[in-house]
PDB file of C-alpha atoms and ligand atoms in Angstrom:
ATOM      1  CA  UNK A1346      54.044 -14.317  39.095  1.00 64.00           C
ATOM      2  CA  UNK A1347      52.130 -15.073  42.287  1.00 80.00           C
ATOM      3  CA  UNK A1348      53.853 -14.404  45.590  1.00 95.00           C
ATOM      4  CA  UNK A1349      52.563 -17.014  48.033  1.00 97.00           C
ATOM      5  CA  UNK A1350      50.379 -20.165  46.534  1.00 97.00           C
ATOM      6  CA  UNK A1351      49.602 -22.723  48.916  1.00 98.00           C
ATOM      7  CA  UNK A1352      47.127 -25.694  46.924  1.00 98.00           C
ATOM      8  CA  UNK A1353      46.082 -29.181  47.895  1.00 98.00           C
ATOM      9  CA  UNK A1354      48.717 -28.332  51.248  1.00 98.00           C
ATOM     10  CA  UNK A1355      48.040 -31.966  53.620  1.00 98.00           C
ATOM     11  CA  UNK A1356      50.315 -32.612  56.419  1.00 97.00           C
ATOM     12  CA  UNK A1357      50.265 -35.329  58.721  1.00 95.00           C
ATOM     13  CA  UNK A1358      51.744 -35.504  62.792  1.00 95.00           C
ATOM     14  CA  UNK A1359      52.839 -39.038  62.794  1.00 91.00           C
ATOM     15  CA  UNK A1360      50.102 -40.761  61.796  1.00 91.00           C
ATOM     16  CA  UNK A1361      47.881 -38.219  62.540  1.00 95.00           C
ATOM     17  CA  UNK A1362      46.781 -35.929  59.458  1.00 96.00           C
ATOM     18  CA  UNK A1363      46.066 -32.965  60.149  1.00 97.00           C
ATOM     19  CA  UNK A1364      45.940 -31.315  56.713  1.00 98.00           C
ATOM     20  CA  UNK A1365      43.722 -32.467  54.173  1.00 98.00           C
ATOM     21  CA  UNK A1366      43.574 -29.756  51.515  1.00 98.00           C
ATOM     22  CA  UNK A1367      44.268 -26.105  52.378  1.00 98.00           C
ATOM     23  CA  UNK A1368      44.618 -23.702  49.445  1.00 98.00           C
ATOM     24  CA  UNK A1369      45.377 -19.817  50.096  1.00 97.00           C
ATOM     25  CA  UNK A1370      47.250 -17.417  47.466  1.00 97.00           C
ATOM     26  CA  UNK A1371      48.697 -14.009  48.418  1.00 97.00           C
ATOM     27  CA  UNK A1372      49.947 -10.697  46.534  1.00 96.00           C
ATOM     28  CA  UNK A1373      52.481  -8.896  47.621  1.00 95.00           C
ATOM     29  CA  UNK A1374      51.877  -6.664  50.272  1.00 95.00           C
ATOM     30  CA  UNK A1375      48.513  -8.173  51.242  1.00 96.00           C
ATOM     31  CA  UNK A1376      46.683  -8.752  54.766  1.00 98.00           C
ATOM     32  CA  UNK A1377      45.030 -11.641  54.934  1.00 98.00           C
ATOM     33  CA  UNK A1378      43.410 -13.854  57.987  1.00 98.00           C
ATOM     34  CA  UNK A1379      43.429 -16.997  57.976  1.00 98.00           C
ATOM     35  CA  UNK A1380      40.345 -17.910  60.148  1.00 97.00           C
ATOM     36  CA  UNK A1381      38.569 -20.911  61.684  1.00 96.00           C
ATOM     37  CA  UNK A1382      37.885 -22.441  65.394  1.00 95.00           C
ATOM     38  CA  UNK A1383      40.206 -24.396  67.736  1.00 94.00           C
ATOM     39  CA  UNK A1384      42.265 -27.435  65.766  1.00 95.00           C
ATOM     40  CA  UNK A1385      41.300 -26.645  62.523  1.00 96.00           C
ATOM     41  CA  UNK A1386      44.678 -26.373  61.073  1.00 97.00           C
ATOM     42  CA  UNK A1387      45.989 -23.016  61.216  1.00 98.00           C
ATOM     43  CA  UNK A1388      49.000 -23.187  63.078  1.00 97.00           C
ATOM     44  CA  UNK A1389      49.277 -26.596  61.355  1.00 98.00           C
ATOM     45  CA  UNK A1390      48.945 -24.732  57.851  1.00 98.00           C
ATOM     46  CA  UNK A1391      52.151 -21.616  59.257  1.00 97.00           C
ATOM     47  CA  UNK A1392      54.121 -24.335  59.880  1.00 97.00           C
ATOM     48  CA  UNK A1393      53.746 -26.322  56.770  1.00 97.00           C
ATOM     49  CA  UNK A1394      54.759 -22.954  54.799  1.00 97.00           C
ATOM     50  CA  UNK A1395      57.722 -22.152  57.426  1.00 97.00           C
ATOM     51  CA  UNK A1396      58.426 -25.884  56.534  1.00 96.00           C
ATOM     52  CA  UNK A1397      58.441 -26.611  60.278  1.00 95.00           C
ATOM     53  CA  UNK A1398      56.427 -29.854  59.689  1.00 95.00           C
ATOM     54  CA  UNK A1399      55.999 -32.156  56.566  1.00 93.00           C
ATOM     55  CA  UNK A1400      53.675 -31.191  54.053  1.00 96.00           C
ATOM     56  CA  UNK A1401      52.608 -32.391  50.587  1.00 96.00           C
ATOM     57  CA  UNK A1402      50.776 -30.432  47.845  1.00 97.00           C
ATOM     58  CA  UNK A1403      51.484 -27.172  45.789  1.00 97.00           C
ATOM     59  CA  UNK A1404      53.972 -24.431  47.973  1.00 97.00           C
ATOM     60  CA  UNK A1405      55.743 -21.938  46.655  1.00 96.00           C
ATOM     61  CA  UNK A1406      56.831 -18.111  47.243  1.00 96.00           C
ATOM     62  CA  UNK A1407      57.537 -16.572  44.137  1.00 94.00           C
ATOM     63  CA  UNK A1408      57.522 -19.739  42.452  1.00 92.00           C
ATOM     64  CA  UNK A1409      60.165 -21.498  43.704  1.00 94.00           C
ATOM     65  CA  UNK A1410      59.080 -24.910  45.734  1.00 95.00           C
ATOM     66  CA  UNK A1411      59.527 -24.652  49.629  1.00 95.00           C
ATOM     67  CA  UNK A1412      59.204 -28.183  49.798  1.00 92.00           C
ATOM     68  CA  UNK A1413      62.506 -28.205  48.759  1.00 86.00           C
ATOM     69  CA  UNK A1414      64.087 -26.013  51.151  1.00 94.00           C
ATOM     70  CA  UNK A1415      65.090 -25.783  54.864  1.00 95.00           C
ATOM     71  CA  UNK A1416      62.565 -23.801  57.210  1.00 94.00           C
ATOM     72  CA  UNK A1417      66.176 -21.116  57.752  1.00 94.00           C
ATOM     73  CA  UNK A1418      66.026 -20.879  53.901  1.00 95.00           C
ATOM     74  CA  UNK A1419      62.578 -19.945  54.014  1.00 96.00           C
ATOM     75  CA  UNK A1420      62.963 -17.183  56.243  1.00 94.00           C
ATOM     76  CA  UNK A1421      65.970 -16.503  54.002  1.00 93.00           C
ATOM     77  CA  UNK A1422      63.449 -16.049  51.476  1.00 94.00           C
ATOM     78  CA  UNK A1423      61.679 -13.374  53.138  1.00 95.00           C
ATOM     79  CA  UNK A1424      58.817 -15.413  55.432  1.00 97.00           C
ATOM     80  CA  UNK A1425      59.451 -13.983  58.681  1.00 96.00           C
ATOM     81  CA  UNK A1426      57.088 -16.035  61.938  1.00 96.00           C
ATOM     82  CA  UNK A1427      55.936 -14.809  64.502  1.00 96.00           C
ATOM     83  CA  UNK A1428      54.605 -18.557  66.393  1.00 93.00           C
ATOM     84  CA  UNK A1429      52.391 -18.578  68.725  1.00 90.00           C
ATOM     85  CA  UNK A1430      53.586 -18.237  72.612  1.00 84.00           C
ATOM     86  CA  UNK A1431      55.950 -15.013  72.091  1.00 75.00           C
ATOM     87  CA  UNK A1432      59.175 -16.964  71.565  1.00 82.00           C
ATOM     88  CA  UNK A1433      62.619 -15.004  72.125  1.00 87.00           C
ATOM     89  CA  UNK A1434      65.648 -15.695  73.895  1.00 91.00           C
ATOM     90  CA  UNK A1435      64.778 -15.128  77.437  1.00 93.00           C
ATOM     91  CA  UNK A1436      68.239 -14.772  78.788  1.00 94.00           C
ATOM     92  CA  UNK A1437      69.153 -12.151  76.425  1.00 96.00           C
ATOM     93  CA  UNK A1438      68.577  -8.439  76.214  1.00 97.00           C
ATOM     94  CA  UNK A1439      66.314  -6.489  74.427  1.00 97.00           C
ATOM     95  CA  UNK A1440      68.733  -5.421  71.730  1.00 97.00           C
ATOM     96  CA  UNK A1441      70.407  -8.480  71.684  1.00 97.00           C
ATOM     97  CA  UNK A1442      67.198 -10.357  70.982  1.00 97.00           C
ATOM     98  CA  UNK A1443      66.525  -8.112  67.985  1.00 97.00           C
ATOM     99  CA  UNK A1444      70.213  -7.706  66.923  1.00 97.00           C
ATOM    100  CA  UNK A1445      70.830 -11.618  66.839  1.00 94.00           C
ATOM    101  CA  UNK A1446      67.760 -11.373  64.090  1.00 90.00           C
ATOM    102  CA  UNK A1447      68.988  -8.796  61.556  1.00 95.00           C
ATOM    103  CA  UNK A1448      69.057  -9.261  58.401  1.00 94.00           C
ATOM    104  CA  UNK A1449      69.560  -6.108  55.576  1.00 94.00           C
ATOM    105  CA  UNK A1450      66.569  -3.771  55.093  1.00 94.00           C
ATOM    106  CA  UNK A1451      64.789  -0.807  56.261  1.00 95.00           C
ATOM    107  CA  UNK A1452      63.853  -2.644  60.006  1.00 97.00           C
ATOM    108  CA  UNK A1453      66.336  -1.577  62.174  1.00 97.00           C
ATOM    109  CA  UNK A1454      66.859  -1.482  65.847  1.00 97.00           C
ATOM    110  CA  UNK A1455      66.109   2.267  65.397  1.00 97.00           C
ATOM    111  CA  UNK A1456      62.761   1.103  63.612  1.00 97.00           C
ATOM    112  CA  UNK A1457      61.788  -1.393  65.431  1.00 97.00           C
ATOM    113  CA  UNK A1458      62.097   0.835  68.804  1.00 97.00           C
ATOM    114  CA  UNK A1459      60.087   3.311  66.904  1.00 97.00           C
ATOM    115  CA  UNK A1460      57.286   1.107  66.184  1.00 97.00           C
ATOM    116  CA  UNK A1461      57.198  -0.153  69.834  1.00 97.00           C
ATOM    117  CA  UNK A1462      58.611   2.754  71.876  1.00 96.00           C
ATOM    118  CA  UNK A1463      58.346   0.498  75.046  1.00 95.00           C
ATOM    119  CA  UNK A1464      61.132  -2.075  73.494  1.00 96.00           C
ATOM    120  CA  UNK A1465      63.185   1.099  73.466  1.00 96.00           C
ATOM    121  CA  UNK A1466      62.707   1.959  76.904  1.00 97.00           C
ATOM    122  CA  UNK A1467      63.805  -1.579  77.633  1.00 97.00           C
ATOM    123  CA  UNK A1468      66.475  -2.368  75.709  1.00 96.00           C
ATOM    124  CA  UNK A1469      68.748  -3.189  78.383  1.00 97.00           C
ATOM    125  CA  UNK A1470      66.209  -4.991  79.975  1.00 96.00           C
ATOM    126  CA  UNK A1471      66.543  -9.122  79.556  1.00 96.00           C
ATOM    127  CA  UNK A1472      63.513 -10.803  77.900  1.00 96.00           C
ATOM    128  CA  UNK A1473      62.740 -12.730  81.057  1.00 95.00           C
ATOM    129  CA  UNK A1474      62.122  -9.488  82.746  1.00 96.00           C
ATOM    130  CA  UNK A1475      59.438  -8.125  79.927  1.00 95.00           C
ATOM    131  CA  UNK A1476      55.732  -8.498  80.525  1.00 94.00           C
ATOM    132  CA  UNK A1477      53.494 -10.800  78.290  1.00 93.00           C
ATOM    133  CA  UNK A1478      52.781  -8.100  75.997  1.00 94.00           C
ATOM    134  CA  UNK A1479      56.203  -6.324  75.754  1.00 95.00           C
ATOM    135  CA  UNK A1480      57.394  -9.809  75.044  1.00 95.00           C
ATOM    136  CA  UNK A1481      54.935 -10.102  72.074  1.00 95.00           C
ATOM    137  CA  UNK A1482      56.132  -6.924  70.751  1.00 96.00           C
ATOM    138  CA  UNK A1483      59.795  -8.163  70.978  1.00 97.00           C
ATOM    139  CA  UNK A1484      58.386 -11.606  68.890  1.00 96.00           C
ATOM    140  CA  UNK A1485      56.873  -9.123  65.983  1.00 97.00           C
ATOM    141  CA  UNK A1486      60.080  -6.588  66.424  1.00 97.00           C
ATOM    142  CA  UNK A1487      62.372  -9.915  65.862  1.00 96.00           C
ATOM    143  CA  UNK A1488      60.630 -11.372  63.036  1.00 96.00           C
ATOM    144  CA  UNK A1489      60.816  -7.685  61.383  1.00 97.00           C
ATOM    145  CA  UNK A1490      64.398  -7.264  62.008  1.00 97.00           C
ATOM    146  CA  UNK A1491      64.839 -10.260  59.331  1.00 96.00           C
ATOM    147  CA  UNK A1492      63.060  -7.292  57.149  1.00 97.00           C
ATOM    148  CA  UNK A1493      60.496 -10.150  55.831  1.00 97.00           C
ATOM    149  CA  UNK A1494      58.517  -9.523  52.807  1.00 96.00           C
ATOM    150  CA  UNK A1495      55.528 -12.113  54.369  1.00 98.00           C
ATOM    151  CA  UNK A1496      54.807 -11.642  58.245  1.00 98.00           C
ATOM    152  CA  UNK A1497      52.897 -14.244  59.956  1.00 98.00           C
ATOM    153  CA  UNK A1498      51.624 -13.487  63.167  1.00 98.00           C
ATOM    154  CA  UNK A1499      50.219 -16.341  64.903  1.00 97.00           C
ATOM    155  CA  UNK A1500      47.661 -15.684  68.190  1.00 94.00           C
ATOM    156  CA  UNK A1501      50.221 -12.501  68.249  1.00 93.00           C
ATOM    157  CA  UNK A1502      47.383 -10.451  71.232  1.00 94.00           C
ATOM    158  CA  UNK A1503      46.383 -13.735  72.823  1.00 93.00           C
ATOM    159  CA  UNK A1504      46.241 -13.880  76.562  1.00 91.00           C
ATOM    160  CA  UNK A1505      47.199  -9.718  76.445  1.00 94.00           C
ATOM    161  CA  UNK A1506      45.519  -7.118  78.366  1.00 93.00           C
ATOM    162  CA  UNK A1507      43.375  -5.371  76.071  1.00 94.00           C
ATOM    163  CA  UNK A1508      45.268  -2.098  76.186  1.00 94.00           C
ATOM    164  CA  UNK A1509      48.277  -3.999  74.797  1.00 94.00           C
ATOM    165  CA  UNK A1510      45.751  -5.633  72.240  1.00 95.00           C
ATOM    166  CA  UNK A1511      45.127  -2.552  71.101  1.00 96.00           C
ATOM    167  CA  UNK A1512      49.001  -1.514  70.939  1.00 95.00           C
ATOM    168  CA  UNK A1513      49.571  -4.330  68.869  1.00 96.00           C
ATOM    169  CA  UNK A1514      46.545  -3.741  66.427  1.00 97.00           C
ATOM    170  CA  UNK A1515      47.552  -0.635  66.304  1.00 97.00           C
ATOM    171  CA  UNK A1516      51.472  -1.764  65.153  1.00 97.00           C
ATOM    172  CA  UNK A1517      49.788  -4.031  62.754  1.00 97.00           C
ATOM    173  CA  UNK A1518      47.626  -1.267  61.132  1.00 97.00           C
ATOM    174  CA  UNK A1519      50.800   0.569  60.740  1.00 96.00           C
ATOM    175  CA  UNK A1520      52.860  -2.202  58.587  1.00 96.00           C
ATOM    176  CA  UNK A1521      49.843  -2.139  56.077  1.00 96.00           C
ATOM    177  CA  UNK A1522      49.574   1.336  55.727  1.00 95.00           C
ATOM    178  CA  UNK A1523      53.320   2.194  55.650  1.00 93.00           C
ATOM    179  CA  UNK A1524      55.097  -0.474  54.647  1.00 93.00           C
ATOM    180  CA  UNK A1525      55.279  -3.251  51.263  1.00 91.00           C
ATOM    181  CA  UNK A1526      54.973  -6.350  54.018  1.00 96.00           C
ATOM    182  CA  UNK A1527      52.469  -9.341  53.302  1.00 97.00           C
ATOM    183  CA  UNK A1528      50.680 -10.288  56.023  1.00 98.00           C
ATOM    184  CA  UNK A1529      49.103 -13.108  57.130  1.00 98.00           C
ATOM    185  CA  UNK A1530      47.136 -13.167  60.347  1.00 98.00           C
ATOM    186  CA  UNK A1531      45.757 -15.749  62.544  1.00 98.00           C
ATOM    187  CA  UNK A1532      43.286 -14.145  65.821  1.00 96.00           C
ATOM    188  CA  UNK A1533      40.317 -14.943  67.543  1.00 94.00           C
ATOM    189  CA  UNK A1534      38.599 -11.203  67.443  1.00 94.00           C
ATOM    190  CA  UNK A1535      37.243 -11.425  63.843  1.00 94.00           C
ATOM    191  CA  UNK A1536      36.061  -7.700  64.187  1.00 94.00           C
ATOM    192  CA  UNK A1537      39.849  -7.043  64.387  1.00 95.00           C
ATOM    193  CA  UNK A1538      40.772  -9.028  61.996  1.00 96.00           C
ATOM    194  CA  UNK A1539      38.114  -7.725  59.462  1.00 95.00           C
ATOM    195  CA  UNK A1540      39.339  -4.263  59.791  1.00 95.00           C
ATOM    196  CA  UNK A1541      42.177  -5.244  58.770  1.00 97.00           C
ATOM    197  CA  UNK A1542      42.979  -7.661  56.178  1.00 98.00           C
ATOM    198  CA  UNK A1543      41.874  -7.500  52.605  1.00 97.00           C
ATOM    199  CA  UNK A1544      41.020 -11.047  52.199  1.00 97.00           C
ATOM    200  CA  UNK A1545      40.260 -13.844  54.560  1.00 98.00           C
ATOM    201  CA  UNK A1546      40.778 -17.642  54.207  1.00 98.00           C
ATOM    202  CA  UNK A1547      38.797 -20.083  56.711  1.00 98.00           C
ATOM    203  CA  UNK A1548      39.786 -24.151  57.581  1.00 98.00           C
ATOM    204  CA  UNK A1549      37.771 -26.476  58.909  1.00 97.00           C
ATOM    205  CA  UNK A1550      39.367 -29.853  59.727  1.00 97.00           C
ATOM    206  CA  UNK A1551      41.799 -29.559  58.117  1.00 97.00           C
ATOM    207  CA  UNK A1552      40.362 -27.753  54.630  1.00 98.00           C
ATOM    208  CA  UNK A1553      40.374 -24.508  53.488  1.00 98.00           C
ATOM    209  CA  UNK A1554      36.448 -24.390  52.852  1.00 97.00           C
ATOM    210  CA  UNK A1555      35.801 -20.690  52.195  1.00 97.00           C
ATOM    211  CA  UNK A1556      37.920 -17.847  51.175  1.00 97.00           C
ATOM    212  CA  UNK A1557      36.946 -14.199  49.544  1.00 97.00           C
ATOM    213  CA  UNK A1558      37.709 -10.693  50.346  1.00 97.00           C
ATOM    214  CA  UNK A1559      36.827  -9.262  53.578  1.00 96.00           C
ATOM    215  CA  UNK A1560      34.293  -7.424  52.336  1.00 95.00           C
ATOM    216  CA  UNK A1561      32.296 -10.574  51.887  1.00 96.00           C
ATOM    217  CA  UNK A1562      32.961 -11.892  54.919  1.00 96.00           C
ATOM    218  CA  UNK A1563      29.043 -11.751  55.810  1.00 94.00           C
ATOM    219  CA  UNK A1564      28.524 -12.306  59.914  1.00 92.00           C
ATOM    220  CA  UNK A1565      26.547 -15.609  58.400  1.00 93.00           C
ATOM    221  CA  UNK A1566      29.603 -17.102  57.024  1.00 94.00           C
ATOM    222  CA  UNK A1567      31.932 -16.034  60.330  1.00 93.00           C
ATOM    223  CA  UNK A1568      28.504 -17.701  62.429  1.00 92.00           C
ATOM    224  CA  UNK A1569      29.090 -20.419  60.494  1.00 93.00           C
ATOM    225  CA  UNK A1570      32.944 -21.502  60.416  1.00 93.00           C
ATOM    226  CA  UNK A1571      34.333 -19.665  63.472  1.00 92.00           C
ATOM    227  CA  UNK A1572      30.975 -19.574  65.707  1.00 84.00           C
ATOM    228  CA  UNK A1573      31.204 -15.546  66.091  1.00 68.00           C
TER     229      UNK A1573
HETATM  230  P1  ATP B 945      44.357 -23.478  67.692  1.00 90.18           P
HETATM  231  O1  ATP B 945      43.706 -22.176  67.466  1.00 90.18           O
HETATM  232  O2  ATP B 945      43.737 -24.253  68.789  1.00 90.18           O
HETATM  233  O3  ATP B 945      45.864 -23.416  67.766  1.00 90.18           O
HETATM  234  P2  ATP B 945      44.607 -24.430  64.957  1.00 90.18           P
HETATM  235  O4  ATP B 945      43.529 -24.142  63.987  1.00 90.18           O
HETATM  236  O5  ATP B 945      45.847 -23.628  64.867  1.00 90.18           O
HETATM  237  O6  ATP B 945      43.991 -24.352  66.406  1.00 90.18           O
HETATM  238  P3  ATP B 945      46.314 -26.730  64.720  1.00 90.18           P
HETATM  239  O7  ATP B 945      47.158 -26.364  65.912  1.00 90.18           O
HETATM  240  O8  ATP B 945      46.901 -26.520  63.394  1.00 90.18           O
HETATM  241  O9  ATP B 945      44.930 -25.951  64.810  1.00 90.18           O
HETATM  242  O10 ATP B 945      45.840 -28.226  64.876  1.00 90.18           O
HETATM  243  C1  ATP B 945      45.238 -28.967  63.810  1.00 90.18           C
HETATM  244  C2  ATP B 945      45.102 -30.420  64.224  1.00 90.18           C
HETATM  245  O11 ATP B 945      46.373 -31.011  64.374  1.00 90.18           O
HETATM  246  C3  ATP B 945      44.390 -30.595  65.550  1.00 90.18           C
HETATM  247  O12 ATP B 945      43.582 -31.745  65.463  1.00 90.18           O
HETATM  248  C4  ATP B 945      45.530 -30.819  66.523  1.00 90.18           C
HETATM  249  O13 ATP B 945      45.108 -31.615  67.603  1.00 90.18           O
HETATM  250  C5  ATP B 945      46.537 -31.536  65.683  1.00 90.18           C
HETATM  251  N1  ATP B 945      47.919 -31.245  66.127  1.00 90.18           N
HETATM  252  C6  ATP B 945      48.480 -30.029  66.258  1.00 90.18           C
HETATM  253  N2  ATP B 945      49.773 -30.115  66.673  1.00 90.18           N
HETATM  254  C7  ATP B 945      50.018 -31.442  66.810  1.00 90.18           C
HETATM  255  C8  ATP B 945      51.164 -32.211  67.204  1.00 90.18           C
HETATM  256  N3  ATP B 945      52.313 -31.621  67.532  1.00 90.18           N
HETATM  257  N4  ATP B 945      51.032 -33.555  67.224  1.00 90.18           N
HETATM  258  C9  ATP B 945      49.871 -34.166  66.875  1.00 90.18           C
HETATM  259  N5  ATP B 945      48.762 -33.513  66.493  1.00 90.18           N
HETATM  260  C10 ATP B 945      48.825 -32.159  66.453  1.00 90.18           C
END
């Protein structure tokens, strides 16, 4: 049984397409990027599989259709977002940010503050108080808190000093090595993203138009697609 098969995915905004073919499978408890330059359909491609947007073509997590289901079904599921611009609920506190997420599993507020000891130190603190990059980590700390079993972190260290780059890098090494979680990663810094996925899918307008494991990720093909 494959975990997450996205085939022939086109989505339109209006009557604008914006997908025209995207195909990308994941195993469980795989990293993979999801790579290409400005507008070429990544977010586009999150939110067809979040079922944010329409979408036609083959979708399914563990073989059931998510065409057919609400986007709070899919997360029901176990497809936990993390879109991009750090969304939480800026009047809220720390805790209750997280708490209002939870959902059975082994992420915990206790867990969560351990992965990011500064959302610890803050958990009194209202979201509209946090800097950019605290507020990231409360994004990733609410999508775990639905204990996902697929992570998507969209742009999750863009616009972030690079100390708190690192912090988050660092968070996201940790998942892979210590935890089951499938992860699917959209970032500018290739090198970052190469030392950490297994596999890596790349879209140009609109297509998925190479894919393979990271390994063969040659700096030709990243010249190439993403211009790095
Ligand atoms: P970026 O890194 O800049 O976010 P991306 O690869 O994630 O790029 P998308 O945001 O998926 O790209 O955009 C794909 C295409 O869809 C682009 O041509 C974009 O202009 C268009 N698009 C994105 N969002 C909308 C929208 N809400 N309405 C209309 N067109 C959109």
């Amino acid at each position: 049984m494959s975990f997450l098969t996205v085939e022939g995915l086109t989505a339109t905004y209006g009557s604008s397409q914006a997908l025209f073919g995207v195909d990308l499978t994941m195993a469980e408890g795989e990293v993979t990027a999801l790579m290409g330059r400005n507008g070429m359909g990544k977010t586009t491609t999150v939110k067809a599989i979040c079922r944010m947007i329409r979408s036609e073509g083959k979708l399914t997590l563990d073989d059931v259709s998510l065409h057919d289901l609400p986007s709070y079904k899919v997360a029901r599921r176990g497809v936990g977002l993390v879109p991009e611009g750090r969304r939480c609920f800026a009047g809220l506190t720390v805790r209750e940010n997280l708490t209002a997420a939870a959902r059975p599993g082994a992420w915990t507020l206790q867990t969560v503050c351990a992965l990011f000891p500064r959302l610890g130190e803050r958990e009194n603190q209202r979201a509209a108080s946090l800097s950019g990059g605290e507020q990231q980590m409360l994004a990733i700390g609410r999508a775990l808190m639905t204990n996902p079993r697929l992570l998507i972190l969209d742009e999750a260290t863009e616009g972030l000093a690079p100390i708190i780059r690192e912090e988050i890098w660092a968070a996201i090494r940790k998942l892979k090595a210590e935890t089951g979680v499938a992860i699917l990663l959209i970032d500018k810094s290739v090198k970052e993203l190469s030392s950490v996925s297994d596999k890596a899918v790349i879209v140009e307008k609109g297509r998925s138009v190479w894919s393979g494991s990271i390994a063969e990720l040659t700096p030709e093909i990243s010249e190439k697609y993403v211009g790095v």
